[in-house]
């Protein structure tokens, strides 16, 4: 039986998410694997202008999203009643709690939060219900995530990269794609997500990929890939992944567990100037 993931998205531009109906994501909705609902935050406003923002306390440029509007919306979607909380017991934190059964994980994109990684996507792909809140303007009042953490909600704040977007809609789309493609049954060929960049305990960037023709505009592919020797192909790709990662993302090499590297992996790393006798590889000229 297909396990459906419920996804609620709150935004001042809910129409942005119409694009989700295409491609594999759209097919997953059709097949009942995903149940996506978008909500217009302005539906929870009471003034004639449907305002969701106000000037920053303390002054400064721009506008900040109001806690009252967000809270009315989130209380409705989470089935919670408003309460007064002791603010001193609830300091600002990005720490996560565990999901309470039948309650969604609440996710706010935020450029000044911890980076969203494949590990987060993998963990969240096993969740039954996600609720995303898209920020706009200068962002949302910092008390909102604190309040819901204090209510026992598993609240996550994630940045998708070191740059600032106009709003959370793009960031939510990025996270949604990364999360849902890891759900069992999402991909036509589940093997295609097993050997990808950032995947698994010893995560590397992927080796280069080629398709036919074997020679294109005078450019060939590495001979070993057409040799039919699967062992050699696997080794070649693994070495290429290690070399590629060592060049572009040495931080990922430093996180590898040396105990789980085979003899050939160690040899490749050593040839690239890494020492592999400790718990994690170390660049020799560091
Ligand atoms: N004043 C904020 C700052 O300097 O950190 C930027 C706010 S941004 C213009 C408005 C909203 O876009 C944010 O609240 C967040 O929801 C979203 N956003 C922008 N950049 C993002 C990023 N790199 N990762 C995740 N969300 C982002």
Short mmCIF file of C-alpha atoms in Angstrom, two decimals, residues 29-272:
data_model
loop_
_atom_site.label_atom_id
_atom_site.label_comp_id
_atom_site.label_asym_id
_atom_site.label_seq_id
_atom_site.Cartn_x
_atom_site.Cartn_y
_atom_site.Cartn_z
CA UNK A 29 0.52 13.63 -6.50
CA UNK A 30 -1.54 11.80 -9.16
CA UNK A 31 -0.53 8.44 -7.71
CA UNK A 32 -1.56 9.50 -4.19
CA UNK A 33 1.99 9.38 -2.81
CA UNK A 34 1.80 13.10 -2.01
CA UNK A 35 -1.18 15.09 -0.76
CA UNK A 36 -0.24 18.76 -1.24
CA UNK A 37 -2.32 21.70 0.03
CA UNK A 38 -1.31 25.33 -0.37
CA UNK A 39 -2.70 28.07 1.91
CA UNK A 40 -2.74 31.83 1.45
CA UNK A 41 -1.44 33.44 4.64
CA UNK A 42 -3.64 36.48 3.92
CA UNK A 43 -6.72 34.31 4.58
CA UNK A 44 -5.87 34.65 8.28
CA UNK A 45 -5.74 38.49 8.26
CA UNK A 46 -8.63 40.65 9.52
CA UNK A 47 -7.85 44.12 8.18
CA UNK A 48 -9.02 45.57 4.92
CA UNK A 49 -5.49 45.52 3.42
CA UNK A 50 -4.86 41.89 4.45
CA UNK A 51 -1.53 42.94 5.97
CA UNK A 52 0.90 40.28 7.04
CA UNK A 53 3.85 42.56 7.86
CA UNK A 54 4.80 45.49 10.05
CA UNK A 55 7.82 47.71 10.68
CA UNK A 56 10.79 46.21 12.59
CA UNK A 57 10.89 46.88 16.33
CA UNK A 58 14.11 48.82 16.95
CA UNK A 59 13.95 50.44 13.52
CA UNK A 60 15.70 49.58 10.29
CA UNK A 61 14.80 48.96 6.68
CA UNK A 62 12.03 46.72 5.40
CA UNK A 63 9.09 44.96 7.00
CA UNK A 64 8.81 41.89 9.21
CA UNK A 65 6.06 39.24 9.07
CA UNK A 66 3.65 39.62 11.98
CA UNK A 67 3.42 36.88 14.59
CA UNK A 68 -0.36 37.25 15.09
CA UNK A 69 -1.26 36.37 11.49
CA UNK A 70 1.19 33.47 11.30
CA UNK A 71 0.01 32.14 14.67
CA UNK A 72 -3.69 32.19 13.72
CA UNK A 73 -2.83 30.28 10.57
CA UNK A 74 -0.47 27.79 12.23
CA UNK A 75 -2.82 27.22 15.22
CA UNK A 76 -5.54 26.27 12.72
CA UNK A 77 -3.30 23.98 10.69
CA UNK A 78 -1.73 22.39 13.78
CA UNK A 79 -4.98 22.16 15.76
CA UNK A 80 -3.55 24.18 18.68
CA UNK A 81 -5.18 26.72 21.00
CA UNK A 82 -3.40 30.03 21.73
CA UNK A 83 -1.58 30.15 25.08
CA UNK A 84 0.66 32.63 26.90
CA UNK A 85 4.16 31.22 27.45
CA UNK A 86 7.02 32.16 29.75
CA UNK A 87 9.46 33.59 27.25
CA UNK A 88 12.47 33.19 29.55
CA UNK A 89 12.05 29.41 29.44
CA UNK A 90 12.15 29.43 25.65
CA UNK A 91 15.36 30.97 24.34
CA UNK A 92 16.11 31.28 20.63
CA UNK A 93 17.52 27.97 19.35
CA UNK A 94 17.75 26.01 16.14
CA UNK A 95 17.65 22.72 18.08
CA UNK A 96 15.09 20.25 16.81
CA UNK A 97 12.72 18.18 18.90
CA UNK A 98 11.13 14.93 17.79
CA UNK A 99 7.99 14.77 15.74
CA UNK A 100 4.85 14.32 17.81
CA UNK A 101 2.60 11.64 16.30
CA UNK A 102 -0.13 13.09 14.07
CA UNK A 103 1.47 16.52 14.13
CA UNK A 104 3.43 17.85 11.15
CA UNK A 105 7.05 18.88 11.24
CA UNK A 106 6.97 22.67 10.84
CA UNK A 107 9.69 24.01 8.51
CA UNK A 108 10.65 27.65 7.96
CA UNK A 109 13.20 28.50 5.26
CA UNK A 110 15.58 31.09 6.66
CA UNK A 111 18.94 32.24 5.19
CA UNK A 112 20.41 32.66 8.67
CA UNK A 113 19.58 29.12 9.83
CA UNK A 114 21.66 25.91 9.59
CA UNK A 115 22.22 24.59 6.06
CA UNK A 116 19.70 22.06 4.70
CA UNK A 117 21.59 18.93 3.64
CA UNK A 118 20.94 15.55 2.04
CA UNK A 119 20.96 14.10 5.55
CA UNK A 120 18.01 16.35 6.51
CA UNK A 121 16.24 15.43 3.27
CA UNK A 122 16.72 11.71 4.00
CA UNK A 123 15.39 12.04 7.56
CA UNK A 124 12.38 14.10 6.47
CA UNK A 125 11.56 11.68 3.62
CA UNK A 126 10.38 9.26 6.34
CA UNK A 127 7.96 11.81 7.81
CA UNK A 128 4.21 11.56 7.26
CA UNK A 129 3.33 15.26 7.37
CA UNK A 130 5.31 18.45 6.62
CA UNK A 131 4.10 22.02 7.08
CA UNK A 132 6.15 24.76 5.40
CA UNK A 133 5.94 28.48 6.20
CA UNK A 134 7.35 30.75 3.49
CA UNK A 135 8.93 33.97 4.72
CA UNK A 136 8.91 37.22 2.73
CA UNK A 137 10.12 40.80 3.32
CA UNK A 138 12.86 40.88 6.01
CA UNK A 139 11.62 37.52 7.29
CA UNK A 140 9.24 36.46 10.08
CA UNK A 141 9.10 37.53 13.74
CA UNK A 142 11.69 35.39 15.59
CA UNK A 143 9.16 34.51 18.30
CA UNK A 144 7.10 32.36 15.92
CA UNK A 145 9.44 29.30 15.79
CA UNK A 146 10.21 29.72 19.51
CA UNK A 147 6.51 29.72 20.41
CA UNK A 148 5.77 26.52 18.46
CA UNK A 149 8.86 24.75 19.82
CA UNK A 150 7.52 25.59 23.27
CA UNK A 151 4.22 23.94 22.25
CA UNK A 152 6.11 20.70 21.52
CA UNK A 153 6.04 21.12 17.74
CA UNK A 154 9.12 19.84 15.87
CA UNK A 155 10.15 23.15 14.27
CA UNK A 156 13.01 23.28 11.76
CA UNK A 157 14.61 26.36 10.25
CA UNK A 158 16.86 25.75 7.27
CA UNK A 159 18.92 27.80 4.85
CA UNK A 160 19.32 26.37 1.36
CA UNK A 161 22.58 28.24 0.71
CA UNK A 162 24.70 31.27 1.41
CA UNK A 163 22.67 33.81 -0.53
CA UNK A 164 19.42 35.71 0.06
CA UNK A 165 16.26 35.08 -1.98
CA UNK A 166 13.19 37.32 -2.05
CA UNK A 167 11.02 34.73 -0.35
CA UNK A 168 10.80 31.20 1.00
CA UNK A 169 8.87 29.76 -1.96
CA UNK A 170 11.97 28.80 -3.97
CA UNK A 171 13.63 27.39 -0.85
CA UNK A 172 10.54 25.29 -0.03
CA UNK A 173 10.46 23.97 -3.61
CA UNK A 174 14.13 22.99 -3.33
CA UNK A 175 13.60 21.20 0.00
CA UNK A 176 10.44 19.49 -1.24
CA UNK A 177 12.18 18.06 -4.31
CA UNK A 178 15.14 16.87 -2.25
CA UNK A 179 12.88 15.24 0.38
CA UNK A 180 10.18 13.65 -1.74
CA UNK A 181 12.46 12.02 -4.34
CA UNK A 182 13.88 9.93 -1.47
CA UNK A 183 10.46 8.56 -0.49
CA UNK A 184 9.98 4.85 -1.16
CA UNK A 185 8.02 4.52 -4.40
CA UNK A 186 8.73 8.03 -5.68
CA UNK A 187 11.36 7.13 -8.29
CA UNK A 188 10.61 4.76 -11.15
CA UNK A 189 14.04 3.19 -10.61
CA UNK A 190 14.92 3.31 -6.89
CA UNK A 191 18.57 2.38 -7.68
CA UNK A 192 19.07 5.83 -9.17
CA UNK A 193 19.06 7.45 -5.72
CA UNK A 194 21.41 4.95 -4.07
CA UNK A 195 24.68 6.10 -5.61
CA UNK A 196 24.25 9.85 -5.76
CA UNK A 197 26.28 12.80 -4.56
CA UNK A 198 26.01 13.44 -0.79
CA UNK A 199 24.31 10.08 -0.28
CA UNK A 200 25.07 7.40 2.29
CA UNK A 201 27.24 7.40 5.36
CA UNK A 202 30.43 8.04 3.41
CA UNK A 203 29.11 10.77 1.15
CA UNK A 204 31.13 11.86 -1.88
CA UNK A 205 30.36 13.90 -4.97
CA UNK A 206 29.38 11.61 -7.82
CA UNK A 207 31.75 10.50 -10.60
CA UNK A 208 31.28 12.06 -14.07
CA UNK A 209 28.43 10.67 -16.19
CA UNK A 210 28.46 9.95 -19.94
CA UNK A 211 25.95 8.58 -22.43
CA UNK A 212 26.23 7.49 -26.09
CA UNK A 213 27.74 8.14 -28.59
CA UNK A 214 31.16 6.99 -27.33
CA UNK A 215 32.75 9.71 -29.48
CA UNK A 216 30.98 13.06 -29.79
CA UNK A 217 32.46 16.04 -31.66
CA UNK A 218 35.85 14.36 -31.40
CA UNK A 219 35.56 13.81 -27.63
CA UNK A 220 35.71 10.25 -26.36
CA UNK A 221 34.70 8.69 -23.05
CA UNK A 222 37.23 6.90 -20.76
CA UNK A 223 38.07 3.49 -22.35
CA UNK A 224 37.34 1.57 -19.16
CA UNK A 225 33.65 2.51 -19.36
CA UNK A 226 33.28 0.61 -22.66
CA UNK A 227 35.41 -2.38 -21.51
CA UNK A 228 32.47 -4.37 -20.12
CA UNK A 229 34.52 -5.11 -16.97
CA UNK A 230 32.10 -4.09 -14.21
CA UNK A 231 34.70 -4.38 -11.46
CA UNK A 232 37.04 -2.01 -13.28
CA UNK A 233 34.18 0.39 -14.09
CA UNK A 234 33.15 0.51 -10.42
CA UNK A 235 36.72 1.16 -9.30
CA UNK A 236 37.27 3.84 -11.95
CA UNK A 237 34.08 5.63 -10.92
CA UNK A 238 34.90 5.39 -7.23
CA UNK A 239 38.40 6.84 -7.81
CA UNK A 240 36.93 9.61 -9.93
CA UNK A 241 34.39 10.41 -7.20
CA UNK A 242 37.14 10.53 -4.59
CA UNK A 243 39.37 12.76 -6.75
CA UNK A 244 36.49 15.03 -7.72
CA UNK A 245 35.40 15.40 -4.08
CA UNK A 246 38.96 15.95 -2.83
CA UNK A 247 39.34 18.78 -5.31
CA UNK A 248 35.98 20.52 -4.87
CA UNK A 249 34.77 19.54 -1.40
CA UNK A 250 37.70 18.52 0.85
CA UNK A 251 35.33 19.06 3.81
CA UNK A 252 33.43 15.94 2.67
CA UNK A 253 36.67 13.90 2.50
CA UNK A 254 37.50 15.02 6.05
CA UNK A 255 34.20 13.54 7.22
CA UNK A 256 34.83 10.06 5.76
CA UNK A 257 35.22 7.21 8.21
CA UNK A 258 38.66 5.71 7.44
CA UNK A 259 37.58 2.34 8.85
CA UNK A 260 34.97 1.95 6.14
CA UNK A 261 37.36 2.78 3.27
CA UNK A 262 38.75 -0.17 1.33
CA UNK A 263 42.40 -0.64 0.39
CA UNK A 264 41.94 0.92 -3.05
CA UNK A 265 40.12 3.96 -1.58
CA UNK A 266 43.02 4.53 0.80
CA UNK A 267 45.54 4.18 -2.00
CA UNK A 268 43.68 6.76 -4.10
CA UNK A 269 43.41 9.19 -1.20
CA UNK A 270 47.09 8.77 -0.34
CA UNK A 271 48.05 9.44 -3.96
CA UNK A 272 46.09 12.71 -3.66
#
